Each structure stands twice: as C-alpha cells, then as structure tokens.
Tab-separated table of C-alpha atoms and ligand atoms in Angstrom:
chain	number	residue	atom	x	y	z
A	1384	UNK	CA	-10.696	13.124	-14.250
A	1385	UNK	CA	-7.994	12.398	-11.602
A	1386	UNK	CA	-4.659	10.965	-12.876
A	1387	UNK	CA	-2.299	8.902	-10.717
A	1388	UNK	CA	0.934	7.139	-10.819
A	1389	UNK	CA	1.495	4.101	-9.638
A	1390	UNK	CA	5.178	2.833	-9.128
A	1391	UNK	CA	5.936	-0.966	-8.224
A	1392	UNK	CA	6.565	-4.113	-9.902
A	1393	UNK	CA	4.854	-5.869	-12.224
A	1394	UNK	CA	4.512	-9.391	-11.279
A	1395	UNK	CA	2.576	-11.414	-14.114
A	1396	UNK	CA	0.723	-14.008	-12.247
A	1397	UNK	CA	-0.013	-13.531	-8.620
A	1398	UNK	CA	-2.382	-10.588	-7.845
A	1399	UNK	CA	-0.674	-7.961	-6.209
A	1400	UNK	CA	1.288	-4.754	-6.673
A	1401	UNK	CA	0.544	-3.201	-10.515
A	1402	UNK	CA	-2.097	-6.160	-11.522
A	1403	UNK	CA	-4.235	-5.108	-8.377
A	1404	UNK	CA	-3.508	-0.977	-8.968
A	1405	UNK	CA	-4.314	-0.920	-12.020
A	1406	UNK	CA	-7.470	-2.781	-12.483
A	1407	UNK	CA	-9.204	-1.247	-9.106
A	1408	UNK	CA	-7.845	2.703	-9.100
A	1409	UNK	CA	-9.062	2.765	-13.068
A	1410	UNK	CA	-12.816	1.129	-11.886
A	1411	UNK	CA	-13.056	3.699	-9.667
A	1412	UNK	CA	-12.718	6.394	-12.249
A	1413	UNK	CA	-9.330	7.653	-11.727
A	1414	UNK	CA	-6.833	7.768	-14.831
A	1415	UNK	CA	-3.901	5.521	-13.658
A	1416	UNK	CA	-0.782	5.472	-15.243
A	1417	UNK	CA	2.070	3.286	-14.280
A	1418	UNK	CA	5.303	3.039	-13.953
A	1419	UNK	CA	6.994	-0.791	-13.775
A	1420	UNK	CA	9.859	-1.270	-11.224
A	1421	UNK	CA	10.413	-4.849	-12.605
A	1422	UNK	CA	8.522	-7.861	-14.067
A	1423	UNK	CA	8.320	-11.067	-12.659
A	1424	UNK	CA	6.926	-13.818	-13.195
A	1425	UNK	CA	5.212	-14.569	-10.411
A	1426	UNK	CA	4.969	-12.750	-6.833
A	1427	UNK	CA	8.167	-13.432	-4.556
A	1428	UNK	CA	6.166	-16.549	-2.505
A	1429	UNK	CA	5.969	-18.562	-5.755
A	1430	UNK	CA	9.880	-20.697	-5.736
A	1431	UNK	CA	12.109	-20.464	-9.288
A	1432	UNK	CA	10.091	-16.431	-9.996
A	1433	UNK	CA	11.884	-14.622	-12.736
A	1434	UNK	CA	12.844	-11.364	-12.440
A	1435	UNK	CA	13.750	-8.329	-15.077
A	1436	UNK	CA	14.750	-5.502	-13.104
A	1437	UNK	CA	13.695	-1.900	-14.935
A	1438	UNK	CA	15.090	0.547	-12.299
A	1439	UNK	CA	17.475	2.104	-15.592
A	1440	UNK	CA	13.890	3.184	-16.618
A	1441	UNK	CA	12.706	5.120	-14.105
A	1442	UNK	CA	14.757	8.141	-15.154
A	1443	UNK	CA	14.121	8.108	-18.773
A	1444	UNK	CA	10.346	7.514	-18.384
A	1445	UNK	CA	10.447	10.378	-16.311
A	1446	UNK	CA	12.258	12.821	-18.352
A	1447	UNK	CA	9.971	12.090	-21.204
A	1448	UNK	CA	6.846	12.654	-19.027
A	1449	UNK	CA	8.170	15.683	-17.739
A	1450	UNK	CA	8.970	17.252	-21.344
A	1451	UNK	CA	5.588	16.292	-21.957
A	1452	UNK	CA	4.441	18.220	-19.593
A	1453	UNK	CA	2.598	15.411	-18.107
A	1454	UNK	CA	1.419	15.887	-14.506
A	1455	UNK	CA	0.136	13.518	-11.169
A	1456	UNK	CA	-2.670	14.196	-8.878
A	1457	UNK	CA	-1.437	11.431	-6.533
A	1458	UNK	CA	1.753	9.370	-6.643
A	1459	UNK	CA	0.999	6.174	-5.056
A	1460	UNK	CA	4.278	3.608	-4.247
A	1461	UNK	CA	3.900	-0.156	-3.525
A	1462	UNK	CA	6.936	-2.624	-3.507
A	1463	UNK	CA	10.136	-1.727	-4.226
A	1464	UNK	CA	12.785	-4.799	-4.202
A	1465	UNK	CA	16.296	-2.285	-3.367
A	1466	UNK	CA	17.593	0.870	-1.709
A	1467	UNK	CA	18.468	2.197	-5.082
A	1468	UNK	CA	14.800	1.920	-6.539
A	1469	UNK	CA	13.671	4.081	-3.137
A	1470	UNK	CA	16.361	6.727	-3.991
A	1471	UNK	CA	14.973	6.838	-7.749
A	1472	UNK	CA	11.579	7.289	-6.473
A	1473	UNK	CA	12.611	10.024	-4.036
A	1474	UNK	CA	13.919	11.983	-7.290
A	1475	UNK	CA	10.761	11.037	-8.931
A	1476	UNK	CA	8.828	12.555	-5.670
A	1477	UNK	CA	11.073	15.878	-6.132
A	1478	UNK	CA	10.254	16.201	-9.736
A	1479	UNK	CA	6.794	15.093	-9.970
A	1480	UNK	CA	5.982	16.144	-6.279
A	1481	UNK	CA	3.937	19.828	-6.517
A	1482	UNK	CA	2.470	21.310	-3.941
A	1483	UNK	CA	-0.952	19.041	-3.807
A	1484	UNK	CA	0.261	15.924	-5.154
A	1485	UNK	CA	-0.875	13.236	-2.672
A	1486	UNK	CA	2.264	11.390	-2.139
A	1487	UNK	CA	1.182	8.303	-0.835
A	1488	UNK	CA	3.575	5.398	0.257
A	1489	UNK	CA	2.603	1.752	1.308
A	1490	UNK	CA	6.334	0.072	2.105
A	1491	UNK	CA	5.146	-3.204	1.270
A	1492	UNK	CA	7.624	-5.490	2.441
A	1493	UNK	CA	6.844	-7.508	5.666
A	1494	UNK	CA	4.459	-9.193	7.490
A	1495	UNK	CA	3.986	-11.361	10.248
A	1496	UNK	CA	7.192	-10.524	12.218
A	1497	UNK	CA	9.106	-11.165	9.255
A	1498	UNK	CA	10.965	-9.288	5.744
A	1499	UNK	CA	9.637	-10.729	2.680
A	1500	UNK	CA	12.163	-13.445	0.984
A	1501	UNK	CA	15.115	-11.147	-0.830
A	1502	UNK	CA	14.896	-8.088	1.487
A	1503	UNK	CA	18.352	-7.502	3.242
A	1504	UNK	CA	18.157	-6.792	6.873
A	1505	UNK	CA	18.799	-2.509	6.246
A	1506	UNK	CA	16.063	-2.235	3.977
A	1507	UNK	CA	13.788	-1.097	6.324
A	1508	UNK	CA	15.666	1.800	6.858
A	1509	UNK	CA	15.704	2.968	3.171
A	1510	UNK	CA	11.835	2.562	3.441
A	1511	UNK	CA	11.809	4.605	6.398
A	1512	UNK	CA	13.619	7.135	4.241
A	1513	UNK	CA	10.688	7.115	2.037
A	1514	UNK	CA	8.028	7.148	4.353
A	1515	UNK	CA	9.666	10.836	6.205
A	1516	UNK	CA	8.728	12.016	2.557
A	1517	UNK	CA	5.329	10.465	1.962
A	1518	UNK	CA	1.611	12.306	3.089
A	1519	UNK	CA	0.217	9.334	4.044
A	1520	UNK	CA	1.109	6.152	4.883
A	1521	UNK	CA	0.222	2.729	5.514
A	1522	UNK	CA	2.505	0.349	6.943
A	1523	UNK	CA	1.106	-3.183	8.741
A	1524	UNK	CA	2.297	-3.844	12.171
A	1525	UNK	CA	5.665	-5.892	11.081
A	1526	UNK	CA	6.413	-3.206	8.367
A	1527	UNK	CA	5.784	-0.185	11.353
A	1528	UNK	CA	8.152	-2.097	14.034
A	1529	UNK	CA	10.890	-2.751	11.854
A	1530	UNK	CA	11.019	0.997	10.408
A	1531	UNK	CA	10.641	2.250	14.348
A	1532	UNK	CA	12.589	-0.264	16.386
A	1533	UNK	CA	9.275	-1.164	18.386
A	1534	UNK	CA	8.875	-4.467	19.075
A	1535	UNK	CA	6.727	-6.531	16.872
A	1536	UNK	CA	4.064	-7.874	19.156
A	1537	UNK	CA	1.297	-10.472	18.335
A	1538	UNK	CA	-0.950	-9.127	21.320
A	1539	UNK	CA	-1.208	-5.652	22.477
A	1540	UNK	CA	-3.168	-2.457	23.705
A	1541	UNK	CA	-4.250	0.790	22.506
A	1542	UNK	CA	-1.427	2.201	23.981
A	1543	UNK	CA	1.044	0.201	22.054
A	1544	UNK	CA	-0.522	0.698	19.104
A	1545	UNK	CA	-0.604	4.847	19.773
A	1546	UNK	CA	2.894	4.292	20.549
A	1547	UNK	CA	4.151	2.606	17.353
A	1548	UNK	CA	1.812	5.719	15.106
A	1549	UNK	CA	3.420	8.422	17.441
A	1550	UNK	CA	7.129	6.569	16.684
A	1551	UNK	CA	5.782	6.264	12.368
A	1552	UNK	CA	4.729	10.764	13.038
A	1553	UNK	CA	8.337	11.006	13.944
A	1554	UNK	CA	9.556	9.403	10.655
A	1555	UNK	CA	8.503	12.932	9.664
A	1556	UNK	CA	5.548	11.599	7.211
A	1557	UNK	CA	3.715	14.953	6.376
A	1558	UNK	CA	-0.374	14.101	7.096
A	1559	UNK	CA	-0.872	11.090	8.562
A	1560	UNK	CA	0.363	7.649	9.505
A	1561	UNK	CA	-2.026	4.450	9.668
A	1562	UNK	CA	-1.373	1.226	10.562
A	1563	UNK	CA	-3.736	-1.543	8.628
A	1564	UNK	CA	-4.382	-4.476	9.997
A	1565	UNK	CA	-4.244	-3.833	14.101
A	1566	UNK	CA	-7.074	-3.528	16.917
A	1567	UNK	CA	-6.994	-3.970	20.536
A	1568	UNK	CA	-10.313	-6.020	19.948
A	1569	UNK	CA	-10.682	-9.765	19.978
A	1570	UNK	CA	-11.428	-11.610	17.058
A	1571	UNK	CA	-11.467	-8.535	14.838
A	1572	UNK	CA	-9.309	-6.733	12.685
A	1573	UNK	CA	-8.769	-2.845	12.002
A	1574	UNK	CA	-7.077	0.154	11.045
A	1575	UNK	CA	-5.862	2.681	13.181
A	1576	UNK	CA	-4.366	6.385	12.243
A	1577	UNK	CA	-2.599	9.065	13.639
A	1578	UNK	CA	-3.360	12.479	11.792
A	1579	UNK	CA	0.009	14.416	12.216
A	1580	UNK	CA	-1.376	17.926	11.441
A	1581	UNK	CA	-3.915	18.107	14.233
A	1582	UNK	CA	-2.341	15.241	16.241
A	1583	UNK	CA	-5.562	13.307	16.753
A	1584	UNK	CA	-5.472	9.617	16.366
A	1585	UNK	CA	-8.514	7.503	14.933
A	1586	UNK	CA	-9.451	4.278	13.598
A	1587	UNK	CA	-12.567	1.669	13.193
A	1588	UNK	CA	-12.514	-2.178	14.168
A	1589	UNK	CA	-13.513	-4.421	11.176
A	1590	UNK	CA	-14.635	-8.467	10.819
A	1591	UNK	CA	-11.715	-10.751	10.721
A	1592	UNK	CA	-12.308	-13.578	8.592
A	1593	UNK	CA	-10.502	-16.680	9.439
A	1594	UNK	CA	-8.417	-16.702	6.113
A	1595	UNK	CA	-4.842	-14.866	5.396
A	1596	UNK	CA	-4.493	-14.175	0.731
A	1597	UNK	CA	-1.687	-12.664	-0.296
A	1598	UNK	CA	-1.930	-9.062	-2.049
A	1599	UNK	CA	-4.431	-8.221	0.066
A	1600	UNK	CA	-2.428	-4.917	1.536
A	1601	UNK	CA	-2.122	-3.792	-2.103
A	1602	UNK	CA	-6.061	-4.417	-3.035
A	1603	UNK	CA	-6.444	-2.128	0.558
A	1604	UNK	CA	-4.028	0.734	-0.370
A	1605	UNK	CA	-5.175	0.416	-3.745
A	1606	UNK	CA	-9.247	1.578	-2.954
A	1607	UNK	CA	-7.761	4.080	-0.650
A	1608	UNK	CA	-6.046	6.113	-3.238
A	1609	UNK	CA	-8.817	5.514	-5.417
A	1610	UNK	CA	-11.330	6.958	-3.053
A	1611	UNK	CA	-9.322	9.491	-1.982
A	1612	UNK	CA	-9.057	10.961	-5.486
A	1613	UNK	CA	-12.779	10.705	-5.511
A	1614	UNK	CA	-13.031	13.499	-3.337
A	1615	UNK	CA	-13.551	10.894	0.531
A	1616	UNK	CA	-12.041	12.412	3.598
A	1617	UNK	CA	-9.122	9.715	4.799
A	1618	UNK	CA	-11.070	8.134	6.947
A	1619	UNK	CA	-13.773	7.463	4.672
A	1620	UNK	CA	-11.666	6.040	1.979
A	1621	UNK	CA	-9.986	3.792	4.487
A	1622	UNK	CA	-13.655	2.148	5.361
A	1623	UNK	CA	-14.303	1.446	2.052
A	1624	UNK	CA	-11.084	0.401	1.175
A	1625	UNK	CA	-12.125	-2.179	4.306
A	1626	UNK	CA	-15.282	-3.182	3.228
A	1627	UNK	CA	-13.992	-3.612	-0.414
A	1628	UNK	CA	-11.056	-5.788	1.141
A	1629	UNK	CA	-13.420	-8.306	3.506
A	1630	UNK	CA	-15.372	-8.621	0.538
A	1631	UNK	CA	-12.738	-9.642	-2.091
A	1632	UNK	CA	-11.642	-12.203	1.102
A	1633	UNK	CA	-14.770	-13.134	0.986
A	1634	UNK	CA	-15.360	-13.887	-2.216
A	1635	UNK	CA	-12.092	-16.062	-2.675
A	1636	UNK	CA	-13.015	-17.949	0.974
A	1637	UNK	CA	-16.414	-19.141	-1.071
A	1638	UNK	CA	-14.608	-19.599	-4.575
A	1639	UNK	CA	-11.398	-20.926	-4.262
A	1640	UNK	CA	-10.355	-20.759	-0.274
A	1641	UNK	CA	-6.888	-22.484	-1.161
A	1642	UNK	CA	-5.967	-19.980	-2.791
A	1643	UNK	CA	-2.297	-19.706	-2.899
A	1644	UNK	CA	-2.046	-16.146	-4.951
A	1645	UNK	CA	-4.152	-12.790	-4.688
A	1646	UNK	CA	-7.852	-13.086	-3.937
A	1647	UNK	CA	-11.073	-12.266	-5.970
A	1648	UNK	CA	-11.558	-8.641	-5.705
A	1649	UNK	CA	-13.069	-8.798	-9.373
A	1650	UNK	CA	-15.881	-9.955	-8.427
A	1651	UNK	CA	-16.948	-7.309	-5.876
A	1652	UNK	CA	-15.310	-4.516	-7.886
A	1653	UNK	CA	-19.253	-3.234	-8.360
A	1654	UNK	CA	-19.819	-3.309	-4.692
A	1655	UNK	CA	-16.981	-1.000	-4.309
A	1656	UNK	CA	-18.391	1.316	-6.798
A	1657	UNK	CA	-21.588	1.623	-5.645
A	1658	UNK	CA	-19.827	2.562	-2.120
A	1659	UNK	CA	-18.213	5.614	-3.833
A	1660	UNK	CA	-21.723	7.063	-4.075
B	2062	PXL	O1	2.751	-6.351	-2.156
B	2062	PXL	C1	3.094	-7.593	-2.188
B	2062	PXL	C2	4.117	-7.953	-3.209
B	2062	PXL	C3	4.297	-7.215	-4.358
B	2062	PXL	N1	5.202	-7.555	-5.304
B	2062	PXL	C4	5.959	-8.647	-5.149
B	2062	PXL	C5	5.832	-9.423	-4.026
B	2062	PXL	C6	4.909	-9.070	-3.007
B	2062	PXL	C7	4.810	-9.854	-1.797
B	2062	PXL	O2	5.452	-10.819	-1.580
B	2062	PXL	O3	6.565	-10.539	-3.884
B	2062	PXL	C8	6.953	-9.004	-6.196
C-alpha cells in the first residue's frame, strides 16, 4: 500500500484541510499519515476561532520519523498560516523528498480576488517559494495571480489562462502546474494544466453548480493525490477528483444548501471508489 503525508492544520469543526485529507486519501486505499500545522477550532471564516500553533513540532516529528526509518510515497501540503511553517516544510521536502516522492503542493490561501483573513500581504511570495519546489501544483485563479503578478480577472480567454500556467512553469514547479477552477466556457467550470516536461497544456470543462462550500479545493486536491497514488495518469486523477467534487456539492445543495462549513463528500465517498476502478 501507498503511504502519504499530509501537512496542514487541523481545524476541528469546519471540513477542510486534515478532516477532508484524511478521511478521503485513506477511502481510497492509500496509508495517510499526518502531520498537524495547528489546531483550531473552527476554519478561519468562523469569527472568535482558536488557534494552537504546532510549527515547534514539525522538526521533532520529523527527526523521529526519520530514525525510524519511516518513508513517503507522496508529500501532499495544504494550508499553511506563516512564512516560517513554509520554510519548515521546505526542510521537511529536503529530508523526506527522494527521488520519486510526489511532492505535491496546493497553496491554499485565496480566493475570489482576495487573501484569506490573517494572511499578510508577502505571503504569497513565501508560497511561491514553495510551489518552485513542488511536482505538481494546484493553485485557483486568485492564488495563481497573486504568486505571478497577473491580474486577477473575473472574465477571460484561453490565452489568459495559458498565460497565467506559462507565468506558474516559471515558478520553476518540476511537472506540472494546474489551475482548478477556470474555463473560457460559459456557465461551466474547469481545470486547466500546463505539463512542464513536455510543455503541452490540457484541461476538461466541468458543470458549474450554482452554489460556492467552503473546503471544497481541499476535498479536490485531496482525490487527486489519492488517485494519483492509485496508479491514474494526472489527468485522470484530476477528472475524478472533479466528478467526486460536483458530487459532494451536490449532495450538500440537496441536504443542507446553507451550508456555512465544508460540504457532504461522505456521502458520495463510494461513488468515488467505484471511479478508481
Ligand atoms: O483550505 C481551506 C482552509 C484550511 N484551513 C483553514 C482555513 C481554510 C480556509 O479558510 O481557514 C484553517
């Protein structure tokens, strides 16, 4: 069996970041171990959130593990709330980091034009640090402008989008760059990539449904690494990461569609099984 490591915050009610990796990678059949950036109480969009930060961790947890000779297929990086957790887990990449260990970074911390609440203005930059050393990664639009200095636009072309993945290649990310969440279609969503080996770009349009969850980026990256370490090219594991994300919408759009936290993906957690087959 695969293992991976997971490194990003816990945040105890809310649906997102380790309560979303954990639950989906491990249903998919891949050993997931974690390691906890900080707990919170809630995600960052709830007001009065507690936080315990566990940065002073990261290096003992990973001294132990490496004594132990315990080893990563894929290292897999959600949100990180400073610069001085994305230099830790730049050590961590050197020392757990061998020479087919999928490094695989999504710089969660943006979206719709703007930095989530707590991020200072530079951070993006310290992501962008991260990303040069990542294999693959998957900003959203907001996240890609404000680690390229391309403006974030609401409506575009395929040539702005190519743009934007030829300015994320030049970050120096090793395999490929995708951007989640764009098309040049109406009233559809989609995810668009720019392989930086061979230098071809690709991507699929998706449905859009009418409804915007939070933690939905981290359900997405999520079933990518999973299917990834279940042997699907990257373009296959980014449809059914797709399919596994409309559905979980989906679900939470018939269930509960004010949700205010994470959507359903429990409930179509089979579905994305039986799409591994
Ligand atoms: O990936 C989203 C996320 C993860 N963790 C925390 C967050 C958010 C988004 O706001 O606040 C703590």
């Amino acid at each position: 069996m695969k293992r991976i490591v997971t490194i990003q915050d816990i945040s105890c009610v809310g649906k997102c970041s380790l309560t979303v990796a954990l639950p989906i990678i491990s249903a998919m059949g891949v050993e997931t171990a974690i390691l906890p950036t900080a707990v919170l109480s809630t995600h960052t969009m709830f007001s009065g959130f507690t936080v315990k930060d566990l940065q002073d961790q990261i290096e003992p947890i990973s001294a132990h593990w490496k004594k132990e000779g315990i080893d990563f297929d894929a290292i897999y990086t959600g949100y990180l709330a400073s610069a001085e957790q994305i230099d830790l887990v730049k050590d961590f990449f050197d020392t757990f980091g061998e020479k087919d260990t999928l490094l695989f970074v999504d710089p969660a911390m943006a979206d719709n034009g703007k930095l989530y609440v707590g991020f200072p203005d530079d951070f993006p930059k310290a992501m962008a640090s991260l990303c040069a050393k990542a294999d693959i990664i998957v900003p959203n639009l907001t996240e890609a402008c404000l680690m390229t200095g391309v403006e974030y636009k609401t409506e575009y072309d395929v040539e702005y989008i190519r743009e934007v993945l030829r300015k994320l290649a030049a970050l120096g990310t090793k395999k490929a760059v995708v951007l989640t969440g764009v098309t040049a279609e109406q009233n559809k969503t989609g995810v668009s990539g720019l392989n930086v080996e061979t230098g071809e770009f690709f991507g699929f349009s998706h449905e859009k449904l009418d409804r915007n969850y939070h933690g939905t980026g981290d359900v997405f990256s999520s079933a990518t690494v999973g299917a990834l370490e279940r042997g699907k090219s990257l373009e296959e594991a980014l449809r059914i990461a797709a399919r596994f994300t409309v559905a979980s919408i989906r679900e939470t759009m018939e269930n509960d569609p004010d949700k205010t936290y994470g959507v359903d993906f429990e409930a179509v957690i089979p579905g994305l099984i039986a799409d591994l087959k």
